[in-house]
Tab-separated table of C-alpha atoms and ligand atoms in Angstrom:
chain	number	residue	atom	x	y	z
A	1	MET	CA	0.000	0.000	0.000
A	2	PHE	CA	1.170	3.501	-0.880
A	3	SER	CA	1.925	5.624	2.162
A	4	ILE	CA	2.464	9.372	1.899
A	5	SER	CA	4.729	9.553	4.928
A	6	ASN	CA	6.868	6.763	3.514
A	7	TYR	CA	7.213	8.668	0.275
A	8	GLN	CA	8.044	11.921	2.012
A	9	ASN	CA	10.700	10.276	4.183
A	10	ILE	CA	12.370	8.674	1.197
A	11	LEU	CA	12.195	11.893	-0.805
A	12	ALA	CA	13.803	13.854	2.042
A	13	GLU	CA	16.589	11.302	2.305
A	14	VAL	CA	17.216	11.303	-1.433
A	15	LYS	CA	17.231	15.102	-1.568
A	16	ALA	CA	19.635	15.263	1.381
A	17	GLY	CA	21.954	13.111	-0.703
A	18	ASN	CA	21.634	15.591	-3.620
A	19	ALA	CA	20.036	12.883	-5.699
A	20	THR	CA	16.936	12.651	-7.882
A	21	LEU	CA	14.142	10.233	-7.085
A	22	VAL	CA	12.708	8.169	-9.917
A	23	ALA	CA	9.468	6.594	-8.661
A	24	VAL	CA	9.334	3.158	-10.266
A	25	SER	CA	5.680	2.619	-11.122
A	26	LYS	CA	5.833	-0.661	-13.069
A	27	THR	CA	2.735	-2.857	-12.524
A	28	LYS	CA	1.034	0.045	-10.698
A	29	THR	CA	-2.196	1.490	-12.057
A	30	ALA	CA	-2.760	5.004	-13.388
A	31	PRO	CA	-4.799	6.024	-10.298
A	32	GLU	CA	-1.992	4.818	-8.017
A	33	ILE	CA	0.514	6.867	-10.004
A	34	LEU	CA	-1.781	9.883	-9.934
A	35	HIS	CA	-1.930	9.624	-6.171
A	36	LEU	CA	1.842	10.078	-6.002
A	37	TYR	CA	1.721	12.747	-8.712
A	38	ASN	CA	-0.623	14.688	-6.448
A	39	GLN	CA	2.100	14.658	-3.785
A	40	GLY	CA	4.367	16.446	-6.256
A	41	GLN	CA	6.270	13.535	-7.807
A	42	ARG	CA	6.929	14.150	-11.516
A	43	ILE	CA	9.556	11.570	-12.476
A	44	PHE	CA	8.342	8.018	-12.998
A	45	GLY	CA	10.210	4.956	-14.244
A	46	GLU	CA	8.832	1.989	-16.165
A	47	ASN	CA	10.602	-1.119	-17.405
A	48	LYS	CA	8.313	-2.164	-20.266
A	49	VAL	CA	7.683	-0.167	-23.421
A	50	GLN	CA	4.018	-1.080	-23.819
A	51	GLU	CA	3.210	-0.210	-20.224
A	52	LEU	CA	5.162	3.033	-20.480
A	53	VAL	CA	3.268	4.121	-23.598
A	54	SER	CA	-0.109	3.272	-22.134
A	55	LYS	CA	0.598	5.209	-18.918
A	56	TYR	CA	1.994	8.161	-20.854
A	57	GLU	CA	-1.304	8.318	-22.737
A	58	GLN	CA	-3.440	8.131	-19.610
A	59	LEU	CA	-1.566	10.457	-17.269
A	60	PRO	CA	-0.731	14.192	-17.070
A	61	LYS	CA	1.655	15.415	-19.720
A	62	ASP	CA	4.048	17.142	-17.323
A	63	ILE	CA	5.309	13.776	-16.079
A	64	SER	CA	8.894	12.907	-17.024
A	65	TRP	CA	8.940	9.266	-18.057
A	66	HIS	CA	12.131	7.242	-17.702
A	67	LEU	CA	12.637	3.852	-19.283
A	68	ILE	CA	14.646	1.703	-16.867
A	69	GLY	CA	14.226	-1.783	-18.359
A	70	HIS	CA	15.748	-3.600	-21.293
A	71	LEU	CA	14.888	-1.940	-24.604
A	72	GLN	CA	14.606	-3.803	-27.888
A	73	SER	CA	15.603	-1.863	-31.001
A	74	ASN	CA	12.262	-2.482	-32.702
A	75	LYS	CA	10.416	-0.764	-29.825
A	76	VAL	CA	12.408	2.470	-29.657
A	77	LYS	CA	9.991	4.179	-32.049
A	78	TYR	CA	7.112	3.921	-29.560
A	79	ILE	CA	8.871	5.874	-26.807
A	80	ALA	CA	11.090	8.239	-28.806
A	81	PRO	CA	8.386	10.954	-29.099
A	82	PHE	CA	8.049	11.492	-25.337
A	83	VAL	CA	10.592	9.633	-23.167
A	84	THR	CA	12.794	11.861	-20.965
A	85	LEU	CA	15.649	9.494	-20.128
A	86	ILE	CA	16.558	5.973	-21.216
A	87	HIS	CA	18.572	4.327	-18.407
A	88	SER	CA	19.100	0.996	-20.077
A	89	VAL	CA	21.204	1.434	-23.205
A	90	ASP	CA	23.216	-1.763	-23.475
A	91	SER	CA	24.535	-1.916	-27.040
A	92	TYR	CA	25.936	0.274	-29.777
A	93	LYS	CA	23.279	-1.039	-32.140
A	94	LEU	CA	20.570	0.196	-29.781
A	95	LEU	CA	22.195	3.633	-29.666
A	96	GLN	CA	22.154	3.783	-33.448
A	97	THR	CA	18.443	3.004	-33.464
A	98	ILE	CA	17.727	5.568	-30.748
A	99	SER	CA	19.594	8.166	-32.802
A	100	LYS	CA	17.593	7.317	-35.929
A	101	GLU	CA	14.249	7.492	-34.135
A	102	ALA	CA	15.226	10.711	-32.320
A	103	ILE	CA	15.936	12.353	-35.682
A	104	LYS	CA	12.522	11.237	-36.971
A	105	CYS	CA	10.735	13.042	-34.183
A	106	SER	CA	13.113	16.024	-34.072
A	107	ARG	CA	14.156	15.372	-30.492
A	108	THR	CA	17.436	14.859	-28.704
A	109	LEU	CA	17.233	11.768	-26.530
A	110	ASP	CA	19.102	11.543	-23.240
A	111	CYS	CA	20.581	8.131	-22.536
A	112	LEU	CA	22.495	6.358	-19.799
A	113	LEU	CA	24.786	3.446	-20.507
A	114	GLN	CA	23.850	0.440	-18.422
A	115	VAL	CA	26.900	-1.199	-16.893
A	116	HIS	CA	26.972	-4.781	-15.687
A	117	ILE	CA	28.354	-4.640	-12.149
A	118	ALA	CA	26.476	-7.530	-10.530
A	119	GLU	CA	27.543	-11.128	-10.201
A	120	GLU	CA	24.324	-12.432	-11.714
A	121	GLU	CA	24.634	-13.631	-15.286
A	122	THR	CA	21.233	-12.485	-16.420
A	123	LYS	CA	21.522	-8.738	-16.067
A	124	PHE	CA	22.030	-6.696	-19.218
A	125	GLY	CA	24.716	-4.110	-19.717
A	126	PHE	CA	28.153	-3.220	-20.964
A	127	LEU	CA	31.171	-4.451	-19.088
A	128	PRO	CA	32.961	-1.637	-17.216
A	129	HIS	CA	35.992	-1.800	-19.530
A	130	GLU	CA	33.804	-1.332	-22.622
A	131	ILE	CA	32.580	2.124	-21.611
A	132	THR	CA	35.643	4.268	-22.319
A	133	PRO	CA	36.247	2.836	-25.821
A	134	LEU	CA	32.561	3.291	-26.637
A	135	LEU	CA	32.642	6.931	-25.560
A	136	GLN	CA	35.804	7.468	-27.592
A	137	THR	CA	34.083	6.033	-30.656
A	138	LEU	CA	31.099	8.305	-30.079
A	139	GLN	CA	33.380	11.279	-29.703
A	140	GLN	CA	35.049	10.545	-33.021
A	141	GLN	CA	31.833	9.626	-34.839
A	142	PRO	CA	28.975	11.247	-32.940
A	143	LEU	CA	25.504	9.809	-33.380
A	144	PRO	CA	23.118	12.683	-34.025
A	145	ASN	CA	20.284	13.609	-31.639
A	146	ILE	CA	21.663	11.598	-28.730
A	147	ARG	CA	23.233	12.704	-25.479
A	148	ILE	CA	25.066	10.255	-23.275
A	149	CYS	CA	24.227	11.609	-19.842
A	150	GLY	CA	25.852	9.039	-17.572
A	151	LEU	CA	25.760	5.500	-16.257
A	152	MET	CA	23.220	3.128	-14.722
A	153	GLY	CA	23.835	-0.079	-12.823
A	154	MET	CA	22.236	-2.655	-10.567
A	155	ALA	CA	24.031	-4.401	-7.745
A	156	THR	CA	23.677	-8.103	-7.027
A	157	PHE	CA	20.530	-9.015	-5.102
A	158	THR	CA	22.194	-10.165	-1.894
A	159	ASP	CA	22.337	-9.542	1.851
A	160	ASN	CA	26.079	-9.072	1.570
A	161	THR	CA	26.430	-5.335	2.177
A	162	GLN	CA	30.127	-5.296	1.382
A	163	GLN	CA	29.548	-6.850	-1.993
A	164	ILE	CA	26.883	-4.288	-2.870
A	165	GLN	CA	29.174	-1.476	-1.726
A	166	ARG	CA	31.990	-2.862	-3.839
A	167	GLU	CA	29.805	-3.104	-6.936
A	168	PHE	CA	28.432	0.425	-6.509
A	169	LYS	CA	31.954	1.742	-5.940
A	170	THR	CA	33.110	0.151	-9.202
A	171	LEU	CA	30.396	2.062	-11.056
A	172	ALA	CA	30.934	5.305	-9.126
A	173	ASP	CA	34.692	5.229	-9.803
A	174	LEU	CA	34.074	4.716	-13.516
A	175	PHE	CA	31.538	7.535	-13.512
A	176	LYS	CA	33.908	9.952	-11.735
A	177	LYS	CA	36.754	9.075	-14.056
A	178	ILE	CA	34.699	9.854	-17.164
A	179	ASN	CA	32.898	12.831	-15.661
A	180	SER	CA	36.208	14.583	-14.987
A	181	SER	CA	37.869	13.543	-18.248
A	182	ALA	CA	37.981	14.934	-21.763
A	183	LEU	CA	35.254	12.427	-22.651
A	184	ASN	CA	32.778	14.643	-20.812
A	185	ILE	CA	33.359	17.223	-23.477
A	186	GLN	CA	29.894	18.814	-23.499
A	187	ASN	CA	29.328	18.402	-19.766
A	188	HIS	CA	26.329	16.152	-20.332
A	189	PHE	CA	27.865	13.239	-18.492
A	190	THR	CA	26.370	14.025	-15.090
A	191	VAL	CA	23.994	11.220	-14.064
A	192	LEU	CA	24.902	8.213	-11.937
A	193	SER	CA	21.749	6.084	-11.658
A	194	MET	CA	22.128	3.423	-8.997
A	195	GLY	CA	20.116	2.249	-6.018
A	196	MET	CA	16.710	0.582	-5.616
A	197	SER	CA	14.425	-0.046	-2.615
A	198	SER	CA	16.759	-2.554	-0.988
A	199	ASP	CA	20.053	-0.750	-1.547
A	200	TYR	CA	19.508	2.961	-2.223
A	201	LYS	CA	21.136	4.022	1.050
A	202	LEU	CA	24.288	2.168	0.075
A	203	ALA	CA	24.095	3.684	-3.409
A	204	LEU	CA	23.742	7.245	-2.060
A	205	ALA	CA	26.724	6.647	0.214
A	206	GLN	CA	28.760	5.691	-2.857
A	207	GLY	CA	27.774	8.849	-4.728
A	208	SER	CA	24.647	7.925	-6.645
A	209	ASN	CA	22.736	11.000	-7.806
A	210	MET	CA	19.661	9.203	-9.157
A	211	VAL	CA	17.846	6.395	-7.372
A	212	ARG	CA	15.071	4.222	-8.808
A	213	ILE	CA	12.651	3.229	-6.055
A	214	GLY	CA	9.468	1.220	-6.528
A	215	SER	CA	8.263	-1.151	-3.842
A	216	LEU	CA	9.343	1.001	-0.908
A	217	ILE	CA	7.061	3.784	-2.157
A	218	PHE	CA	4.169	1.887	-3.743
A	219	GLY	CA	4.242	-1.293	-1.680
A	220	ALA	CA	5.309	-4.740	-2.832
A	221	ARG	CA	4.490	-5.720	-6.395
A	222	THR	CA	2.208	-8.674	-6.790
A	223	ALA	CA	2.716	-8.985	-10.552
B	1	PLP	C1	11.939	-2.632	-10.690
B	1	PLP	C2	13.191	-1.841	-10.870
B	1	PLP	C3	13.628	-0.928	-9.891
B	1	PLP	C4	12.893	-0.687	-8.584
B	1	PLP	O1	12.839	-1.833	-7.810
B	1	PLP	P1	12.308	-1.773	-6.288
B	1	PLP	O2	13.033	-2.886	-5.636
B	1	PLP	O3	10.850	-1.990	-6.356
B	1	PLP	O4	12.663	-0.448	-5.726
B	1	PLP	C5	14.773	-0.208	-10.146
B	1	PLP	N1	15.471	-0.378	-11.280
B	1	PLP	C6	15.093	-1.237	-12.238
B	1	PLP	C7	15.914	-1.357	-13.459
B	1	PLP	C8	13.943	-2.002	-12.065
B	1	PLP	O5	13.563	-2.863	-13.029
């Protein structure tokens, strides 16, 4: 169940850490999202394209919608006209498609590169050592209508706090290195998206400036 005081406590904590709160609304209904919207929340994250499009259509147009889940190239066209930030770019091919679709709707699309930092095999993302070469390629041959705004990562789902800290630190170190390098040439590389309900405190402590929180705000997902 959604609780306003829960939301306000989390928001205060996230703000104190100079971070942005993405309210992850996947599986939640439009009225549930509107309830949080009425508390002032404007940034919502979804992990499925179809669900994102349907909620965009139903809900107020001043919401910033973030895609946080795996994106297939053939679905980019559905979100390109309105999405605010894509957290989950995990291949060069996908970036090319995003660029193409962004041109078609005369927008510049902000993207984060998803980095695989967890032990689990199943999570998508670039390996940490692939990021610098990719950014160098993009610097030499820029893809039009795209801005690479930072990195996103998910830690292993574990009770081992030290492991989570280590994984977040790996991502934060990579982020800092790029952010302060010549690869951050246009100063767009400013977002470090890490931390979910179970580990956002650890993520903030490691320097996250964007957390993606669902169940702690909306209550546990049944679907
Ligand atoms: C579902 C999801 C979240 C939020 O998960 P909670 O544990 O509910 O906070 C964050 N990031 C991604 C990529 C997700 O898919």
